[in-house]
Protein backbone atom coordinates (compact mmCIF):
# COMPACT_ATOMS: atom_id res chain seq x y z
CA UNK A 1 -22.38 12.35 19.72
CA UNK A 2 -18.58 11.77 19.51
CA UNK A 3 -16.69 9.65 21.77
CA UNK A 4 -14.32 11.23 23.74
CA UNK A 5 -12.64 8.90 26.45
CA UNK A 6 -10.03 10.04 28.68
CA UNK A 7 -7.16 10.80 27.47
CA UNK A 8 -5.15 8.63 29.22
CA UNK A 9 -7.45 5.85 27.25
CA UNK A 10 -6.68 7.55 23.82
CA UNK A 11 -4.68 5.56 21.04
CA UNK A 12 -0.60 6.90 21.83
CA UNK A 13 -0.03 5.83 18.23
CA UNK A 14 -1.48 6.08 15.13
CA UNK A 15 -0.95 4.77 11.56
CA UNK A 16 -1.07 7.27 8.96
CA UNK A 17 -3.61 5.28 7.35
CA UNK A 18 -5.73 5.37 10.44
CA UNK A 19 -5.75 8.77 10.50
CA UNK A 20 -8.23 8.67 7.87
CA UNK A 21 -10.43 6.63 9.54
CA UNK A 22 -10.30 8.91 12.50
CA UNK A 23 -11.04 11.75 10.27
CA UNK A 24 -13.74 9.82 8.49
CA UNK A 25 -14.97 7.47 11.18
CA UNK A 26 -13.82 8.10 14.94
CA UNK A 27 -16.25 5.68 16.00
CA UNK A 28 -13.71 2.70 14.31
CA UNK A 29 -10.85 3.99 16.37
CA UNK A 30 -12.74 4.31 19.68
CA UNK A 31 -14.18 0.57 18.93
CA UNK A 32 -10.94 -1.37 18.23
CA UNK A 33 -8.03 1.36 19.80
CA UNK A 34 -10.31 2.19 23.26
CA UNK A 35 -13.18 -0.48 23.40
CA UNK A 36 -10.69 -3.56 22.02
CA UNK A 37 -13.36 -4.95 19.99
CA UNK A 38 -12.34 -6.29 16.69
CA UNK A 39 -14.22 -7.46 13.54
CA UNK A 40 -15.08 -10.91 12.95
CA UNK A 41 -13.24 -12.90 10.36
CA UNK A 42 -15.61 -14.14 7.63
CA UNK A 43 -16.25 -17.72 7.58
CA UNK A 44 -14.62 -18.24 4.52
CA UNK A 45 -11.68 -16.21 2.98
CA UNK A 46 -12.24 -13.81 0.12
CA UNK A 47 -10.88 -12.25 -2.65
CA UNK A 48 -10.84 -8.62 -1.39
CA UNK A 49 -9.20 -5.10 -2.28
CA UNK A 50 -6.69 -5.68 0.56
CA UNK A 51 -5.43 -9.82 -0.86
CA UNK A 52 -5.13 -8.00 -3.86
CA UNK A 53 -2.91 -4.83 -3.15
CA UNK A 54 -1.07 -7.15 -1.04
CA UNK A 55 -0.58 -9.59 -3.91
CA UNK A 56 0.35 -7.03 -6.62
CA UNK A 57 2.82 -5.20 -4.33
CA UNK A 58 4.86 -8.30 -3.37
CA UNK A 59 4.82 -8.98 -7.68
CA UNK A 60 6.32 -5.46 -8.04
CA UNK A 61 8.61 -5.77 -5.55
CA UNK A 62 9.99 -9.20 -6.88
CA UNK A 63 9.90 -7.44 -10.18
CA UNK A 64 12.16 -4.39 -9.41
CA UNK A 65 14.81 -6.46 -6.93
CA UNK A 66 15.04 -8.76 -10.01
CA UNK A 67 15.18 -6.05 -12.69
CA UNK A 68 17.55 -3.43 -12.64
CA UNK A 69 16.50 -2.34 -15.73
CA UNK A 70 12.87 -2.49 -16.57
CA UNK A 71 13.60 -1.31 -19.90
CA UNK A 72 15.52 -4.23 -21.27
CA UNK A 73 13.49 -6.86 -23.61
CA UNK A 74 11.88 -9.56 -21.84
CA UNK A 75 11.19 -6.86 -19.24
CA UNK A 76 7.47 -7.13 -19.74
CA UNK A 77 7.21 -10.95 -19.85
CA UNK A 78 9.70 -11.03 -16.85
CA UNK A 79 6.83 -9.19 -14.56
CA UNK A 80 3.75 -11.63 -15.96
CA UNK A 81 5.94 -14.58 -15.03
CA UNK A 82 6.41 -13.57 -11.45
CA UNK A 83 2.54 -12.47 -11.75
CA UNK A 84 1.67 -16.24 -12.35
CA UNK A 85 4.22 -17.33 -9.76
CA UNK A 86 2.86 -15.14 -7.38
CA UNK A 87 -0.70 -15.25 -7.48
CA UNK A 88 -0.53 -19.01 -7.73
CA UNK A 89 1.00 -19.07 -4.35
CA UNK A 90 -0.95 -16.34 -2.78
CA UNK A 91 -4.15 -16.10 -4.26
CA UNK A 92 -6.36 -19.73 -4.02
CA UNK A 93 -9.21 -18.50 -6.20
CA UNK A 94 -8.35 -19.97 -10.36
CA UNK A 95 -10.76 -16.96 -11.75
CA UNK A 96 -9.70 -14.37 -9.72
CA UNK A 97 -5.91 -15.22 -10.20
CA UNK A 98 -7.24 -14.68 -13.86
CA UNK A 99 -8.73 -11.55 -13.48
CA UNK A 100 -6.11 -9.94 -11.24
CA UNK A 101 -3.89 -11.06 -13.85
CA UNK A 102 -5.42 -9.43 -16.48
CA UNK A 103 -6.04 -6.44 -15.03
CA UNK A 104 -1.78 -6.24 -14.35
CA UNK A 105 -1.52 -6.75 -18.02
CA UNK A 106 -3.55 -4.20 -19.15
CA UNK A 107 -1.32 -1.83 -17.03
CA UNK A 108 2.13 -3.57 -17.57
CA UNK A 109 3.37 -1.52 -20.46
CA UNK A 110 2.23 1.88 -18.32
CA UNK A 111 4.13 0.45 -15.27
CA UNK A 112 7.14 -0.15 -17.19
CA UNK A 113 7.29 3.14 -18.98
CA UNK A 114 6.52 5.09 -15.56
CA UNK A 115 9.45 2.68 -13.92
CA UNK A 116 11.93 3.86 -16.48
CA UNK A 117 11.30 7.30 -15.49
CA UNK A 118 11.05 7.10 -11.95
CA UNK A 119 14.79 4.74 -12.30
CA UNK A 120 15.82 8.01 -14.24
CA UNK A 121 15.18 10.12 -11.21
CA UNK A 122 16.71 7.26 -8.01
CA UNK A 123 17.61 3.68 -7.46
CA UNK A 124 15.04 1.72 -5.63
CA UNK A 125 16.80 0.84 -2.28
CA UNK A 126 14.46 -0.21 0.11
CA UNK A 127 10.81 -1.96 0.34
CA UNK A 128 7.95 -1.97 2.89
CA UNK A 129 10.30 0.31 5.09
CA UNK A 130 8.54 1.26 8.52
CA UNK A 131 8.93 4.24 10.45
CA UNK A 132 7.78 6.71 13.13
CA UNK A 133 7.88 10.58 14.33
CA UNK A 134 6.82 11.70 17.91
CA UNK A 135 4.53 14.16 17.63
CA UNK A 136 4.87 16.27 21.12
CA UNK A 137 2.04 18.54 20.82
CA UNK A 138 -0.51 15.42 20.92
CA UNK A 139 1.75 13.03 22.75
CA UNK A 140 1.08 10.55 19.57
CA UNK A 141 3.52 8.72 17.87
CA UNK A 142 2.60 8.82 13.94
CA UNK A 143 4.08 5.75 11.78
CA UNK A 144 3.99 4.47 8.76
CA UNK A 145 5.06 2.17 6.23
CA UNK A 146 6.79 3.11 2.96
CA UNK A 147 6.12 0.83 0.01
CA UNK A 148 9.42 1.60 -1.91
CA UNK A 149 12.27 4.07 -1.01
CA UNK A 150 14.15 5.37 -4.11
CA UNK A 151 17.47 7.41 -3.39
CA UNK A 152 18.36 9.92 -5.90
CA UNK A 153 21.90 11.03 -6.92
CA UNK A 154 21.87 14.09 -5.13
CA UNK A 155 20.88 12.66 -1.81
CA UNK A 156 17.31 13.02 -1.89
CA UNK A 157 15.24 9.90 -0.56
CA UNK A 158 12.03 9.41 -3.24
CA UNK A 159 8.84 7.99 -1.31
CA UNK A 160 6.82 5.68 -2.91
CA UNK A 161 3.06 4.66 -1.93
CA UNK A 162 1.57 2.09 -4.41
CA UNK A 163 -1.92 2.01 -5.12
CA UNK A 164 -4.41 -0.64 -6.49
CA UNK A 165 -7.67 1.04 -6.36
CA UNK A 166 -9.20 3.87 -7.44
CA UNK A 167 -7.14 6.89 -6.62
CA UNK A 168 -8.68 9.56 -4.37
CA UNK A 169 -9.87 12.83 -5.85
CA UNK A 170 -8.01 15.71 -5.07
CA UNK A 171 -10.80 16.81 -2.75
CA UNK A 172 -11.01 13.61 -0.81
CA UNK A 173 -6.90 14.31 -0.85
CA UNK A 174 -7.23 17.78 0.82
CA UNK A 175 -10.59 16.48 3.19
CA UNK A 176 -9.16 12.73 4.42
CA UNK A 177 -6.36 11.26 2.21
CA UNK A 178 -3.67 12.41 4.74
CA UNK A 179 -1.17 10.21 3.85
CA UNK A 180 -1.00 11.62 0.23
């Protein structure tokens, strides 16, 4: 079975991230994009995947408008700080503030060394930058949302995509993972 409403009834526009759940799971699109139906919210909030690559992208993106050059001392203490700041607003959960925490440590000293080269290569100019192509074949509009647009010195615009979790392999890249 596959559902396959009219097409006057099909989603006009699509997230690039939910083109991988259409590729992977139709059914999701036809339920919330055709049927309306939408899941419940749990009765109390949790400390998901989603809080937290919210959480550590608005900590990197405090970190690079404040730090034009994450090589300079103090660069690595400068990101923990507005760590704690952060996830002490955003995140109500003592532990996992702890753990997220942590886990940003362990990785600080990678992130900085990876920032210095991507700096070497573009300026970061824009965050969380939205846009959208028309695709006419399909009559869809395709958008998405940037996390982190770096311009280069010749001109070229350097797309960034953060991700928290596990990346995908390069067959899930080439089968679902669209976006990438």
């Amino acid at each position: 079975p596959s559902p396959r409403p009219p097409v006057k009834d099909r989603p006009h526009r699509l997230s690039v991230t939910a083109v991988e759940r259409l590729i992977r799971d139709p059914y999701s699109i036809y339920a919330g994009r055709v049927l309306g139906l939408r899941r419940l919210d749990p009765l109390t909030a949790e400390a998901d995947a989603p809080l937290r690559g919210i959480i550590i992208h608005k900590i990197l993106e405090r970190f690079l408008r404040d730090t034009p050059d994450p090589s300079r001392p103090g660069a690595r203490a400068h990101l923990l700080a507005l760590a704690d700041e952060v996830l002490a607003r955003e995140c109500p959960w003592p532990t996992i503030r702890q753990l997220w925490r942590a886990r940003l440590a362990r990785v600080a000293d990678w992130f900085l060394e990876g920032e210095v080269e991507r700096q070497a290569e573009g300026r970061p100019i824009l965050f969380e930058e939205k846009g959208a192509t028309v695709v006419e074949s399909l009559g869809v509009t395709l958008s998405a949302e940037a996390d982190r647009l770096d311009l280069a010195p010749d001109g070229r615009v350097l797309i960034y995509d953060y991700k928290t979790g596990a990346p995908p392999t390069i067959k899930q890249q080439g089968l679902f993972s669209k976006q990438l």
